Amino acid sequence: MSKANNLPILVTSGEPAGIGPELCALLAETSQAKRLNRSLVILGDADLLETRAKNAGIEPKWQRINSLREITASDDEAPGYFLLDHPLSAPCITGKPNPANAPYVLGLLNLACDACQNGTAAAMVTAPIQKSAISPHWPGFMGHTEYLAQRCGQSDVVMMLMGGQMKVALATTHIPLAQVPAAITRDSLTRTLEIMLHDLRLYWGLPKPRILVTGLNPHAGESGDLGNEEFDTITPTIRALQAKGHDVQGPFPADTLFQPKYLQNSDAVLAMFHDQGLPVLKHASFGQGVNISLGLPIVRTSVDHGTALDLAGTRNMDAGSLNEAIECAHHMDLCRRNAQ
Ligand SMILES: NC(=O)c1ccc[n+]([C@@H]2O[C@H](COP(=O)([O-])OP(=O)(O)OC[C@H]3O[C@@H](n4cnc5c(N)ncnc54)[C@H](O)[C@@H]3O)[C@@H](O)[C@H]2O)c1
Ligand SMILES: N[C@H](C(=O)O)[C@H](O)COP(=O)(O)O
């Protein structure tokens, strides 16, 4: 594969006080870049990442660069690891997030997102951020998913996690539970399902994706005794999509839907809220799962875990999810290009 067809994947190192720096260093000890025939560019404060790697006894095989142009301008560069320096905004104490570093964390996301949008990178993969350390600087900050949608000028985005043979998307993301029922409307649900149908085709090559939809209430509302959202919103949305020829089924009671006999005959599940779908998926695959943002004009994947402040500064962490997130971004990019 030629270099031009194999643009680098950018990896943002995330919250500097969390495990992101060590995860990125562990990544650069592996042969993943060579195996994928793809350069992997880690974005972060180079001094911080090198110090943290050294202190944790990790020996990353990366080469420092100051601009993406240094690798994209060279046609014969062998695929490898690069560390693109982006300086901290404020001092960093390992394990103690400093909100004064929010501009740094967001700066890494902006750099990666813009490079994907302007065609100098194939995809972005994100190490975890500490949301509570960003919101004082960026009021209303909810997470990468919503932030990147805004950066890309998209009003709709869908969070989907993949792991343990499952793909589980969410009808609502980072909002308080009390706000969930009002946030699920026929329009929002239709848009979410349309994005899933489109992206399951584009990035996984599924010609007619089959999606199973959960109810919102216990036992999918128990014929209206336990809530009306299934009658008023979820069922009519599913029927309207079926009438257009889509294979969307439900609503199913969420407590019994995640059985092999349902999952093996489907491509994805749509759950109504964060903690309806994600505990099931993370129980099945924590440490190997991948978080994917659907509906964006760029490929963005992420780890399935947070900043693990208790482990920052050590090498005692599972880097499996970061490796899977890169693998997934690589395949999504290939599948999208094959479809063009
Ligand atoms: N992709 C992301 O950016 C992302 C994802 C989830 C949570 N978060 C954020 O992370 C912060 C901390 O969240 P939390 O404490 O709920 O979850 P967490 O995932 O950071 O930690 C939960 C538990 O899992 C362990 N753990 C996490 N990652 C691990 C790994 N790679 N290897 C071994 N053990 C690991 C931790 O030690 C801890 O015991 C919050 O601000 C949250 O919003 C970010
Ligand atoms: N909801 C995600 C999870 O539980 O893994 C996580 O908070 C990350 O979300 P963003 O990718 O939007 O930051």
XYZ file of C-alpha atoms and ligand atoms in Angstrom:
397
model
C 0.000 0.000 0.000
C 1.398 3.380 -0.946
C 2.139 6.023 1.630
C -0.489 8.335 0.133
C -3.137 5.687 0.741
C -1.975 5.079 4.247
C -2.109 8.323 6.135
C -1.090 8.261 9.801
C -3.453 7.669 12.671
C -3.185 10.299 15.405
C -3.367 9.281 19.069
C -4.182 12.019 21.579
C -2.565 11.274 24.949
C -5.465 12.791 26.925
C -5.464 13.940 30.528
C -1.777 14.384 31.412
C -2.329 13.430 35.071
C -4.059 10.169 34.103
C -2.774 6.972 32.500
C -2.767 8.380 28.950
C 0.980 9.164 28.887
C 1.961 5.653 30.031
C -0.588 4.019 27.696
C 0.920 5.869 24.725
C 4.428 4.866 25.779
C 3.328 1.228 26.135
C 1.814 1.437 22.657
C 5.147 2.616 21.238
C 6.850 -0.475 22.682
C 4.730 -2.708 20.417
C 4.993 -3.599 16.733
C 1.450 -2.415 15.935
C 2.561 0.399 13.568
C 4.679 -1.991 11.518
C 1.988 -4.675 11.484
C -0.659 -2.210 10.266
C 1.819 -0.596 7.845
C 0.679 2.698 9.286
C 2.517 5.424 11.182
C 1.029 6.191 14.574
C 1.544 9.735 15.778
C 1.137 10.381 19.488
C 0.156 13.924 20.422
C 1.259 15.329 23.767
C 3.870 17.222 25.749
C 7.017 15.386 24.662
C 9.000 16.124 27.839
C 6.140 14.932 30.036
C 5.585 11.745 28.024
C 9.281 10.879 27.929
C 9.717 11.499 31.655
C 6.659 9.458 32.537
C 7.785 6.595 30.298
C 11.231 6.585 31.893
C 9.841 6.692 35.447
C 7.536 3.752 34.702
C 10.301 1.701 33.077
C 8.739 1.842 29.599
C 10.945 2.104 26.516
C 8.894 3.633 23.686
C 10.353 3.491 20.168
C 9.127 6.885 19.058
C 10.759 9.709 17.184
C 10.036 13.276 18.261
C 8.598 15.622 15.642
C 7.349 19.204 15.784
C 4.934 19.117 12.869
C 2.871 16.494 11.053
C 4.412 17.775 7.836
C 7.676 16.101 8.878
C 6.149 12.694 8.183
C 3.472 13.445 5.598
C 6.023 15.225 3.372
C 8.248 12.176 3.203
C 7.160 9.425 0.798
C 9.643 6.796 1.837
C 9.335 7.001 5.639
C 8.885 3.514 7.143
C 5.791 3.215 9.327
C 6.636 3.765 12.973
C 5.856 5.801 16.071
C 6.173 9.564 16.192
C 5.722 11.890 19.153
C 4.315 15.240 18.075
C 5.207 17.792 20.723
C 2.401 19.971 22.049
C 3.339 21.756 25.286
C 1.330 21.617 28.518
C -0.602 24.734 29.499
C 0.282 24.366 33.200
C 2.331 22.135 35.508
C 1.131 18.546 35.851
C 1.194 16.385 38.981
C 0.723 12.693 38.195
C -2.641 11.475 39.497
C -3.998 14.985 40.178
C -5.766 16.585 37.204
C -5.220 20.325 36.946
C -8.102 22.223 35.279
C -5.499 24.758 34.099
C -4.423 22.074 31.617
C -7.857 21.972 29.964
C -6.619 24.148 27.044
C -3.797 21.629 26.524
C -6.176 18.652 26.493
C -8.593 20.387 24.130
C -5.660 21.596 22.009
C -4.662 17.968 21.379
C -8.217 17.166 20.271
C -8.386 20.223 18.022
C -5.075 19.367 16.380
C -6.121 15.778 15.670
C -9.655 16.601 14.577
C -8.497 19.348 12.218
C -5.818 17.096 10.683
C -8.451 14.422 10.005
C -10.786 16.989 8.490
C -8.145 18.511 6.237
C -6.939 15.134 4.994
C -3.501 14.945 6.633
C -4.496 12.087 8.938
C -6.673 9.014 8.445
C -8.254 8.858 11.889
C -7.933 9.950 15.489
C -7.797 7.698 18.531
C -8.214 9.238 21.953
C -6.683 8.276 25.302
C -8.918 9.168 28.262
C -9.658 12.652 29.519
C -10.903 13.810 32.931
C -14.195 15.502 32.037
C -14.457 17.298 35.397
C -11.088 18.996 34.740
C -12.314 20.387 31.402
C -15.743 21.709 32.355
C -14.451 24.649 34.506
C -12.661 25.905 31.376
C -15.302 24.817 28.821
C -18.724 25.083 30.494
C -21.095 22.331 29.438
C -18.269 20.041 28.360
C -19.651 16.500 28.343
C -17.049 14.365 26.622
C -15.050 13.791 23.445
C -18.128 12.659 21.514
C -20.094 15.858 21.916
C -17.015 18.104 21.690
C -15.800 16.575 18.434
C -19.277 16.770 16.916
C -19.285 20.488 17.671
C -15.765 20.893 16.280
C -16.873 19.147 13.063
C -20.014 21.295 12.832
C -22.324 18.287 13.295
C -25.512 18.521 15.300
C -25.922 14.746 15.568
C -23.445 12.156 16.762
C -23.885 8.617 18.086
C -21.737 6.925 20.706
C -21.245 3.224 20.045
C -19.037 0.833 21.982
C -17.792 -2.421 20.521
C -16.421 -5.406 22.446
C -17.161 -9.000 23.412
C -18.776 -9.645 19.976
C -21.238 -6.801 20.601
C -21.822 -3.334 19.232
C -23.908 -1.235 21.590
C -24.950 2.303 20.652
C -26.704 4.815 22.891
C -29.768 6.945 22.186
C -28.552 9.448 24.799
C -24.989 9.995 26.018
C -23.667 12.109 28.875
C -26.802 13.574 30.423
C -28.337 13.165 33.873
C -30.676 10.178 34.100
C -33.588 12.468 34.983
C -33.278 14.148 31.574
C -33.272 10.926 29.538
C -37.015 10.449 28.831
C -37.465 13.972 27.481
C -34.311 13.703 25.364
C -35.656 10.694 23.465
C -38.043 11.887 20.759
C -39.180 10.308 17.484
C -36.885 12.716 15.646
C -33.819 12.057 17.802
C -34.328 8.301 17.707
C -34.854 8.303 13.928
C -31.675 10.306 13.432
C -29.689 7.987 15.731
C -30.879 4.888 13.883
C -30.248 6.455 10.468
C -26.670 7.277 11.500
C -26.155 3.720 12.752
C -27.564 2.205 9.550
C -25.370 4.452 7.407
C -22.137 3.950 9.353
C -22.553 0.187 9.829
C -22.664 -0.008 6.029
C -19.813 2.450 5.457
C -17.322 1.254 8.085
C -18.180 -2.445 8.466
C -19.491 -3.167 4.963
C -22.815 -4.531 6.228
C -25.268 -4.253 3.310
C -28.434 -4.367 5.425
C -27.598 -3.910 9.106
C -29.939 -5.476 11.639
C -30.406 -3.340 14.747
C -32.195 -4.394 17.921
C -33.651 -1.555 19.987
C -34.239 -1.706 23.743
C -37.209 -0.245 25.566
C -36.674 2.563 28.024
C -38.728 1.191 30.908
C -38.581 -2.135 32.765
C -40.000 -4.935 30.590
C -40.241 -2.446 27.711
C -43.077 -0.671 29.532
C -45.144 -3.799 30.405
C -47.915 -2.852 27.927
C -48.043 0.687 29.296
C -48.223 -0.206 33.012
C -44.578 0.845 33.502
C -44.316 3.817 31.155
C -45.569 5.059 27.798
C -42.344 5.892 25.941
C -42.429 2.550 24.124
C -45.968 3.241 22.770
C -45.507 6.944 22.120
C -41.961 7.157 20.783
C -39.920 3.986 20.339
C -42.408 1.681 18.570
C -43.648 4.291 16.061
C -40.039 5.190 15.190
C -39.164 1.535 14.581
C -42.288 0.973 12.474
C -41.535 4.051 10.336
C -38.013 2.796 9.608
C -39.307 -0.711 8.865
C -41.754 0.822 6.392
C -38.704 2.256 4.579
C -37.207 -1.249 4.348
C -34.746 -1.095 7.244
C -34.136 -4.084 9.505
C -34.736 -2.410 12.860
C -36.504 -4.510 15.501
C -37.934 -3.891 18.976
C -38.457 -2.486 21.459
C -37.104 -5.381 23.537
C -36.846 -5.518 27.333
C -33.239 -4.491 28.000
C -32.698 -6.977 30.810
C -33.064 -10.053 28.576
C -31.987 -8.703 25.188
C -28.267 -9.280 25.703
C -28.478 -13.053 25.236
C -26.495 -14.860 22.537
C -29.679 -16.011 20.807
C -30.635 -12.405 20.055
C -27.159 -10.963 19.604
C -25.923 -13.605 17.174
C -28.651 -12.658 14.713
C -28.052 -8.938 14.864
C -25.357 -6.399 14.013
C -25.881 -3.863 16.803
C -28.053 -2.960 19.758
C -29.394 0.515 20.418
C -29.791 1.140 24.167
C -31.679 4.145 25.456
C -29.123 5.508 27.931
C -25.481 5.234 28.992
C -25.819 2.878 31.953
C -28.420 0.670 30.260
C -26.015 -0.435 27.539
C -22.464 0.141 28.708
C -22.328 -2.004 31.871
C -23.288 -5.034 29.784
C -20.635 -4.328 27.192
C -17.931 -3.435 29.719
C -18.704 -6.556 31.760
C -18.105 -8.589 28.612
C -14.992 -6.794 27.368
C -13.568 -4.127 29.741
C -9.988 -3.433 28.734
C -10.534 -4.686 25.169
C -13.524 -2.560 24.140
C -13.581 0.380 21.747
C -15.648 3.549 21.839
C -16.575 4.824 18.357
C -18.155 8.137 17.369
C -20.630 7.572 14.538
C -22.045 10.327 12.363
C -18.873 12.417 12.161
C -17.081 13.264 8.926
C -13.919 11.764 10.493
C -12.987 8.392 11.974
C -12.662 8.667 15.750
C -12.246 5.786 18.177
C -11.283 5.675 21.833
C -10.526 3.453 24.787
C -13.357 1.931 26.854
C -11.978 3.185 30.182
C -11.234 6.408 31.983
C -8.159 8.147 33.360
C -7.531 5.533 36.116
C -5.784 8.114 38.290
C -4.944 5.356 40.791
C -2.669 3.717 38.191
C -1.079 6.824 36.640
C 2.698 6.847 36.942
C 2.974 3.040 36.826
C 3.051 0.528 34.003
C 0.475 -1.657 35.762
C -2.334 -1.056 33.341
C -4.024 -2.863 30.506
C -3.224 -1.184 27.177
C -5.475 -3.627 25.294
C -8.281 -1.159 24.699
C -5.934 1.416 23.136
C -4.513 -1.261 20.828
C -8.046 -2.333 19.861
C -9.106 1.283 19.283
C -6.216 1.750 16.844
C -6.953 -1.549 15.109
C -10.606 -0.519 14.765
C -9.777 2.965 13.396
C -7.401 1.375 10.862
C -10.084 -1.033 9.613
C -12.782 1.652 9.539
C -10.501 3.786 7.369
C -9.774 0.874 5.000
C -13.444 -0.066 4.711
C -14.481 3.535 4.041
C -11.827 3.869 1.331
C -12.839 0.582 -0.283
C -16.409 1.871 -0.475
C -15.336 4.982 -2.418
N -12.540 7.807 26.768
C -12.551 8.657 27.799
O -12.043 9.765 27.697
C -13.185 8.248 29.111
C -13.882 7.030 29.250
C -14.451 6.708 30.479
C -14.298 7.590 31.559
N -13.619 8.762 31.376
C -13.378 9.713 32.478
O -12.344 9.178 33.313
C -12.493 9.714 34.621
C -12.402 8.591 35.643
O -13.512 7.713 35.447
P -13.834 6.419 36.315
O -13.043 6.464 37.587
O -15.282 6.276 36.360
O -13.348 5.198 35.417
P -11.897 4.607 35.104
O -12.067 3.749 33.893
O -10.863 5.665 35.048
O -11.554 3.670 36.342
C -12.435 2.654 36.796
C -11.626 1.484 37.355
O -11.033 0.764 36.285
C -9.615 0.712 36.424
N -9.022 0.887 35.093
C -9.375 1.838 34.179
N -8.607 1.723 33.088
C -7.767 0.692 33.288
C -6.726 0.080 32.510
N -6.403 0.519 31.276
N -6.041 -0.962 33.049
C -6.356 -1.406 34.280
N -7.336 -0.883 35.069
C -8.029 0.157 34.575
C -9.242 1.849 37.358
O -8.026 1.593 38.024
C -10.463 1.896 38.268
O -10.336 0.912 39.267
C -13.839 10.477 34.617
O -13.581 11.857 34.457
C -14.552 9.921 33.405
O -15.478 10.803 32.855
C -13.053 9.102 30.188
N -19.098 7.115 27.822
C -17.758 6.683 27.602
C -17.472 5.438 28.375
O -18.129 5.215 29.380
O -16.563 4.723 28.018
C -16.779 7.722 28.062
O -17.317 8.532 29.055
C -16.074 8.454 27.027
O -16.898 9.280 26.287
P -16.243 10.263 25.249
O -15.576 9.409 24.231
O -17.392 11.004 24.710
O -15.309 11.125 26.005
